[in-house]
mmCIF file of C-alpha atoms in Angstrom:
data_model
loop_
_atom_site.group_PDB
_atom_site.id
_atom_site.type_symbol
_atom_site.label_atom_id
_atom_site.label_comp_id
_atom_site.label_asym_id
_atom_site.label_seq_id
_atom_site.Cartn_x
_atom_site.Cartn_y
_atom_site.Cartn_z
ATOM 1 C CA UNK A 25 32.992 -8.345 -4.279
ATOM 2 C CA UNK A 26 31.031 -11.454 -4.851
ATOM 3 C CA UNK A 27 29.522 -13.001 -1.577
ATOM 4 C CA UNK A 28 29.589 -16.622 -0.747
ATOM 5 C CA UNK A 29 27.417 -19.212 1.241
ATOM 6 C CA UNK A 30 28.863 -22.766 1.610
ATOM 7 C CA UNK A 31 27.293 -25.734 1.745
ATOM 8 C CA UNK A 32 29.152 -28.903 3.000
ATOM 9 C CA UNK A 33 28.089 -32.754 3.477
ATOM 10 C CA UNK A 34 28.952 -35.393 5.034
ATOM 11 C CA UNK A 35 27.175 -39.077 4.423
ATOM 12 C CA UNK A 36 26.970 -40.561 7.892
ATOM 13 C CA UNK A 37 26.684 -39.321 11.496
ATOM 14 C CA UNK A 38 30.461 -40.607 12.490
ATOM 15 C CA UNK A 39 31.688 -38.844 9.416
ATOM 16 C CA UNK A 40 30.088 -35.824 10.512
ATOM 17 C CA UNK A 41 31.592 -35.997 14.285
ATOM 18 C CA UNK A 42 35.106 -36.690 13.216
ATOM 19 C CA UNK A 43 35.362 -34.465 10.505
ATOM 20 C CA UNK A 44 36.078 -37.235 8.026
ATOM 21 C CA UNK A 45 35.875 -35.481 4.961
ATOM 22 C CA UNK A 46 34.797 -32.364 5.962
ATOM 23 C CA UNK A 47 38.050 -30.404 6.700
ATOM 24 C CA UNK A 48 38.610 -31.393 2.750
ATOM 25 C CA UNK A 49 36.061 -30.140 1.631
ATOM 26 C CA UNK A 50 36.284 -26.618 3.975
ATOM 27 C CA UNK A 51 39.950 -25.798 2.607
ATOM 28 C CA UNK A 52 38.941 -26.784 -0.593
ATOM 29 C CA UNK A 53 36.480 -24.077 -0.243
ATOM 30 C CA UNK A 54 37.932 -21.548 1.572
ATOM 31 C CA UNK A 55 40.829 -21.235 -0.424
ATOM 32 C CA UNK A 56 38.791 -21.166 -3.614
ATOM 33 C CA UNK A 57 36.548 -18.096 -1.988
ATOM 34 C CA UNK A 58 39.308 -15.867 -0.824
ATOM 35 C CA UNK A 59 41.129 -15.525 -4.352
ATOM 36 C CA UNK A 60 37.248 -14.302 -5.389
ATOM 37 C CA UNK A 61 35.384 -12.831 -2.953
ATOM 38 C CA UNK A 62 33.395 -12.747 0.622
ATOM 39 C CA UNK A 63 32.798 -16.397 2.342
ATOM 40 C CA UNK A 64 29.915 -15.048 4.452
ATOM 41 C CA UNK A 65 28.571 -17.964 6.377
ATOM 42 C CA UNK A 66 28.977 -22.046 6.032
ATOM 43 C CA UNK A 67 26.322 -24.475 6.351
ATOM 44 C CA UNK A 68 26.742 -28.575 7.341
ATOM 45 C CA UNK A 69 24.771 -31.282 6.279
ATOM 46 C CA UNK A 70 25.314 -34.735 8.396
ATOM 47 C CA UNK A 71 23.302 -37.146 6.289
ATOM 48 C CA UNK A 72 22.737 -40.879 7.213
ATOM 49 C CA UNK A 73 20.484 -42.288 4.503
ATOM 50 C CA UNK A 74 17.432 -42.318 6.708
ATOM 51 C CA UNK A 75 16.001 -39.151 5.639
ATOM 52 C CA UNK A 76 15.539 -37.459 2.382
ATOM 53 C CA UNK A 77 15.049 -33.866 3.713
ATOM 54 C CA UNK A 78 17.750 -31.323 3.536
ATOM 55 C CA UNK A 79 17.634 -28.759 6.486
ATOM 56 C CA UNK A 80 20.706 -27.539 6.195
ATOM 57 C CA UNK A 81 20.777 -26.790 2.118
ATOM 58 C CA UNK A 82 16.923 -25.348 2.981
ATOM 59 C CA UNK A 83 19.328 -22.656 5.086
ATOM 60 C CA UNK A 84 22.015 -22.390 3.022
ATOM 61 C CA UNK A 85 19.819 -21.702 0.008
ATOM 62 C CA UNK A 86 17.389 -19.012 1.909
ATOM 63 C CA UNK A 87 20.686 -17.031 3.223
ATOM 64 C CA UNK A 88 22.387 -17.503 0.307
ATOM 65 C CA UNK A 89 18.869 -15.880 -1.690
ATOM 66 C CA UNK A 90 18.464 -12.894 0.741
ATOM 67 C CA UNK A 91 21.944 -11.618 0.450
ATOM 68 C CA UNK A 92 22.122 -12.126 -3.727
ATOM 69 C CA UNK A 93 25.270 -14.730 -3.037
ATOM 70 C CA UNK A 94 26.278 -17.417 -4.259
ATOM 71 C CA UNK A 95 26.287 -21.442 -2.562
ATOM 72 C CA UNK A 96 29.302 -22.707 -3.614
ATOM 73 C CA UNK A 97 30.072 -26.692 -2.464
ATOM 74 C CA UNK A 98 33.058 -28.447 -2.813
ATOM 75 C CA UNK A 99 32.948 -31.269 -5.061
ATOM 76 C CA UNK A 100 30.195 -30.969 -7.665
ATOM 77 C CA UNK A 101 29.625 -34.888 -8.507
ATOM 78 C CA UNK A 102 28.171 -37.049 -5.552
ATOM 79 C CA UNK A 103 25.858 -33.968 -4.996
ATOM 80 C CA UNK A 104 24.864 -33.059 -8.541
ATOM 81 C CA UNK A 105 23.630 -36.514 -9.105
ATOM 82 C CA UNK A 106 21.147 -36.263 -6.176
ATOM 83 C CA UNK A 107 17.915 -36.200 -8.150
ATOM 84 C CA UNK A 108 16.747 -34.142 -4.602
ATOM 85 C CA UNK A 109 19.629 -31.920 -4.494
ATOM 86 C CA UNK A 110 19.062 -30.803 -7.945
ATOM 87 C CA UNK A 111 15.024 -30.337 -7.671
ATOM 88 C CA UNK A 112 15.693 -28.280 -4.341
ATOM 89 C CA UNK A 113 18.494 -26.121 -6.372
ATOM 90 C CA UNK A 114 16.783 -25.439 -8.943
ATOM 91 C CA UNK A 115 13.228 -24.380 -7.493
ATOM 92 C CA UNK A 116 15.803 -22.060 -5.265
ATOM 93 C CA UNK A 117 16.982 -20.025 -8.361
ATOM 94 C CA UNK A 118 19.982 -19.346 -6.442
ATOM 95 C CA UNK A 119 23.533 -18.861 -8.099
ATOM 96 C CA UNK A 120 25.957 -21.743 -7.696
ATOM 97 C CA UNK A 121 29.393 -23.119 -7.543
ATOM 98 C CA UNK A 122 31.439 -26.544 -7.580
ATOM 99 C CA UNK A 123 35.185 -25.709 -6.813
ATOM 100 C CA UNK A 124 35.880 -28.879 -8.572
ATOM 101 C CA UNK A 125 34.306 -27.081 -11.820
ATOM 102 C CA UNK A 126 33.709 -23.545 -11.452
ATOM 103 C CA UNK A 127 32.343 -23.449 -15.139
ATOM 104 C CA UNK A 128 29.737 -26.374 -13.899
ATOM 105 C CA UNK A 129 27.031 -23.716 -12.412
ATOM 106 C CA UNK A 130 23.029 -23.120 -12.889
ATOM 107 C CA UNK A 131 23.329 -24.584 -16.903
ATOM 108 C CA UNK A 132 24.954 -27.564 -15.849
ATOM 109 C CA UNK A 133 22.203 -28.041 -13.228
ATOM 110 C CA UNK A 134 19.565 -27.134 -15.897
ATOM 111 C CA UNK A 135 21.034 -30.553 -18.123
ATOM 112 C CA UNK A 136 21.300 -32.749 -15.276
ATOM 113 C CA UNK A 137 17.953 -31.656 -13.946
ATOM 114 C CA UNK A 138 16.631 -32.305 -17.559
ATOM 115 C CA UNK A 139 18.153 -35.750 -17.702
ATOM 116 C CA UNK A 140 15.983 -36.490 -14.182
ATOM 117 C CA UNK A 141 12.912 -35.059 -15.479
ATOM 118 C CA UNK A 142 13.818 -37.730 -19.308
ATOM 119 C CA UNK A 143 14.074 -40.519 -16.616
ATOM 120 C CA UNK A 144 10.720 -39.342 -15.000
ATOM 121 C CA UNK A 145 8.924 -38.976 -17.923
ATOM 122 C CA UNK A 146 10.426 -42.888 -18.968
ATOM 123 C CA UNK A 147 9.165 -44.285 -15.735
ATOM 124 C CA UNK A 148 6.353 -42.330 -16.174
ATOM 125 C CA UNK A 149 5.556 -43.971 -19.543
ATOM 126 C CA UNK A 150 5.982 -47.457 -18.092
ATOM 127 C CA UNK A 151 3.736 -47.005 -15.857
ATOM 128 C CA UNK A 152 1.104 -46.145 -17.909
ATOM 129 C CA UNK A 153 1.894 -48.876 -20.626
ATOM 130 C CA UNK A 154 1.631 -51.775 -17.200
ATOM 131 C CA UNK A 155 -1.463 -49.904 -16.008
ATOM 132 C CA UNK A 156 -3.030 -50.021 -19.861
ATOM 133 C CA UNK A 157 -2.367 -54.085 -19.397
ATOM 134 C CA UNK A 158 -4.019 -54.356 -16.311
ATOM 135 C CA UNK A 159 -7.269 -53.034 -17.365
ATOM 136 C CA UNK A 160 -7.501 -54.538 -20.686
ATOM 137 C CA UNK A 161 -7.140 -58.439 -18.473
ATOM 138 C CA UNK A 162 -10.085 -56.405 -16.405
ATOM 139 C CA UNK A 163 -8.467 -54.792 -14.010
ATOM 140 C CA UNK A 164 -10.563 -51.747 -12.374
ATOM 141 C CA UNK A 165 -8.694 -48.644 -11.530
ATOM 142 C CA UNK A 166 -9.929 -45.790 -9.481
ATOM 143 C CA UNK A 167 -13.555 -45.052 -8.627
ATOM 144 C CA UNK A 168 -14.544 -48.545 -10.694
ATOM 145 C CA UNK A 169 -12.373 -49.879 -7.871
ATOM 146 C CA UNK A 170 -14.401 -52.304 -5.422
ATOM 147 C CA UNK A 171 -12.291 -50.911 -2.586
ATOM 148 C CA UNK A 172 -12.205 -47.653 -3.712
ATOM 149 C CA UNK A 173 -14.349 -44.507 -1.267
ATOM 150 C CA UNK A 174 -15.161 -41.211 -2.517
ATOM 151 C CA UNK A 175 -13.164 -38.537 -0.896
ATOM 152 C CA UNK A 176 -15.153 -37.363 2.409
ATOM 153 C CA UNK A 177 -15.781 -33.578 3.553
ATOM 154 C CA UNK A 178 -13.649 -33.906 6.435
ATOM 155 C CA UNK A 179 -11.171 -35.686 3.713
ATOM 156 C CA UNK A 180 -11.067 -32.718 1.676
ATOM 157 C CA UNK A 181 -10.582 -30.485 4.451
ATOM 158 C CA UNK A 182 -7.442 -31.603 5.938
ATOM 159 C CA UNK A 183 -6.055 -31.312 1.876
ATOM 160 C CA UNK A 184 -7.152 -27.865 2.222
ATOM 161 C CA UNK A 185 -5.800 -27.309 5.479
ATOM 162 C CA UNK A 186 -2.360 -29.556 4.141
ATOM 163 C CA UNK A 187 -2.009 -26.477 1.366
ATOM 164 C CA UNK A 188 -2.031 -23.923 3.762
ATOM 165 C CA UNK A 189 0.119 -25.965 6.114
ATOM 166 C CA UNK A 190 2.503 -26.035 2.776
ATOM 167 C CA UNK A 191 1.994 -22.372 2.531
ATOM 168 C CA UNK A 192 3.634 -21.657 5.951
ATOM 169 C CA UNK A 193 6.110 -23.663 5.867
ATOM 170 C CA UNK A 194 7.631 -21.875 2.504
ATOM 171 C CA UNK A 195 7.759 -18.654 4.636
ATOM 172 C CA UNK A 196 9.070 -20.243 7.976
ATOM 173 C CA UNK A 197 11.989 -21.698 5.343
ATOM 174 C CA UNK A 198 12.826 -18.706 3.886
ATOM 175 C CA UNK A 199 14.080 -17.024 7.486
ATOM 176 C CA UNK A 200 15.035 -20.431 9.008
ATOM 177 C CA UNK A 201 18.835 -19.394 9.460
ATOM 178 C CA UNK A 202 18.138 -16.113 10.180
ATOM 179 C CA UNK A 203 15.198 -16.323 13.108
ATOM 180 C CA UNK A 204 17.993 -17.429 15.900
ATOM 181 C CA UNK A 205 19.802 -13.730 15.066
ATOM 182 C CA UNK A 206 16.393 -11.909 15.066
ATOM 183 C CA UNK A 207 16.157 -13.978 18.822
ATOM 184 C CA UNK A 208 18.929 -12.506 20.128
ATOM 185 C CA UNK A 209 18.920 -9.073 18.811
ATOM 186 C CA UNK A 210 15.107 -9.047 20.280
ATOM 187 C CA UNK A 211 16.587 -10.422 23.291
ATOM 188 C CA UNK A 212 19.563 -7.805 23.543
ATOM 189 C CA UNK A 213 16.245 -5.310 24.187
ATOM 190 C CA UNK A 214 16.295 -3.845 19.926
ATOM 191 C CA UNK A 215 12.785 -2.904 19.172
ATOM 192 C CA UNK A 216 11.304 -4.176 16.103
ATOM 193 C CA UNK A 217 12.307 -1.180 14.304
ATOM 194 C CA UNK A 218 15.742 -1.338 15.292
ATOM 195 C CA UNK A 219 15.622 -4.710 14.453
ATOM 196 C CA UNK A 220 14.609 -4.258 10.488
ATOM 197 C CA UNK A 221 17.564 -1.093 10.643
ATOM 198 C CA UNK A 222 20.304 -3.821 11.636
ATOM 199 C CA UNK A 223 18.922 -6.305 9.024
ATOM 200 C CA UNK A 224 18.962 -4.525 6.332
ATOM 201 C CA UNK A 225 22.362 -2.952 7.311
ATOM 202 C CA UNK A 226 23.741 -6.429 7.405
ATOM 203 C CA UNK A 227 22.213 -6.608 4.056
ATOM 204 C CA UNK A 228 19.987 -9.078 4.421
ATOM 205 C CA UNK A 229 16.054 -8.457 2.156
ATOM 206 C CA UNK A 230 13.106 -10.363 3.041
ATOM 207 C CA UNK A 231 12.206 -13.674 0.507
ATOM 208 C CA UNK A 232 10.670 -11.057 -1.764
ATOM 209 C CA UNK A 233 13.669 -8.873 -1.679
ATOM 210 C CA UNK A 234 12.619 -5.874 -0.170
ATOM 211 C CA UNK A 235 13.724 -3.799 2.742
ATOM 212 C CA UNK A 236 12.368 -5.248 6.748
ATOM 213 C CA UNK A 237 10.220 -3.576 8.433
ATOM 214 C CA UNK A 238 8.772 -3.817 11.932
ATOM 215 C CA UNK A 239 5.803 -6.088 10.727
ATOM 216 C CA UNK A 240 7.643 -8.108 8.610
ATOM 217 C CA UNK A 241 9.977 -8.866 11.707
ATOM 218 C CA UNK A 242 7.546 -9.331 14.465
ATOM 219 C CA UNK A 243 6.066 -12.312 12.036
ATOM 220 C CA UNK A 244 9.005 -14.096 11.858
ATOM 221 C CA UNK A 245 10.047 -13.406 15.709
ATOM 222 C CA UNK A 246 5.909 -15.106 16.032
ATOM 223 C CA UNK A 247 6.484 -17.917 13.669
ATOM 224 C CA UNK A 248 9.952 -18.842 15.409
ATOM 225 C CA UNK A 249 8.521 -18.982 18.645
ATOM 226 C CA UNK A 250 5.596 -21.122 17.645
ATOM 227 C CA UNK A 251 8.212 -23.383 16.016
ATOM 228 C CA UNK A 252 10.227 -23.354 19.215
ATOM 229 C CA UNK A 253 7.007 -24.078 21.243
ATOM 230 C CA UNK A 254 5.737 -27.301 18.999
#
């Protein structure tokens, strides 16, 4: 039995409290997913055009990964045409579904995901061609700059300490929907041993997709309580 994760969005917060468009796009899903398998969990997006980030995909896509399921979404075309949406679905390697176009799934993403990287590489070209103009009128670029500074030491230590910032937040991602379960079975007095048992009974891997273990949930149980702390 194939195992679902949906994903839902909504554009602006009063969309998003009412329900405007999201009870269509739950039946539409949920009727779809019991003719073909297990809806497992459902994820929301409220989005109001003021931020790019996706918090709630980030989840869906991470539970979605661990369990070997599949997101499925409603309708495939606002969404697939989200240069971010399709960057952040691709890099997740996860399986995926429109129930507007079942047959539109990880190829169709791989075409439209080319034709963003062919607009890229256009504006990319552009840019180069106005930058080529500049400096043959005399226009300095870079370190010929007058305004330009070599990179300091302490500079190049917060882009070292930026990478490893990067670093952490990849594995604080990958468990983001699943810390607040780890909380309460902790909380319900499980030892981490008990802990890793129930996960992986559940059928949830880690990111790497292997079994838990105690370590491996004691760092998660630390990184979600430093989260929670910040």
């Amino acid at each position: 039995m194939k195992r679902f994760i949906a994903y839902y969005r909504v554009s602006t917060d009063r969309q998003g409290r009412s329900g405007l468009g999201l009870e269509a796009q739950t039946a539409s899903v949920r009727d779809y997913v019991t003719s073909q398998g297990e809806l497992i969990s459902e994820y929301t997006e409220v989005e109001t055009g003021k931020r790019a980030d996706r918090p709630q995909l980030a989840k869906a896509l991470a539970h979605a990964r661990r369990i070997n399921g599949t997101l499925v979404i409603a309708k495939l075309d606002r969404l697939a045409r989200n240069v971010a949406f399709t960057a952040t679905l691709m890099e997740a390697g996860t399986d995926f579904l429109a129930v507007d176009n079942p047959t539109a799934n990880k190829l169709t993403i791989h075409v439209l995901a080319a034709v963003a990287e062919d607009e890229a590489r256009r504006i990319s070209e552009r840019t180069k061609a106005a930058l080529k103009a500049y400096k043959a009128r005399g226009g300095k670029l870079g370190s010929n700059h007058p305004k330009c500074r070599p990179l300091s030491q302490e500079a190049a230590k917060r882009g070292q300490r930026a990478g490893v910032a990067a670093n952490q937040r990849l594995a604080r991602d990958a468990y983001v929907d699943l810390a607040p379960h780890l909380r309460e079975l902790r909380e319900a007095g499980k030892s981490y041993r008990q802990i890793a048992l129930a996960l992986d009974a559940e059928g949830h891997t880690t990111r790497h997709g292997r079994k838990w273990n105690p370590v491996q949930v004691k760092r998660v149980l630390d990184r979600s309580r430093k989260e929670g702390q910040s």
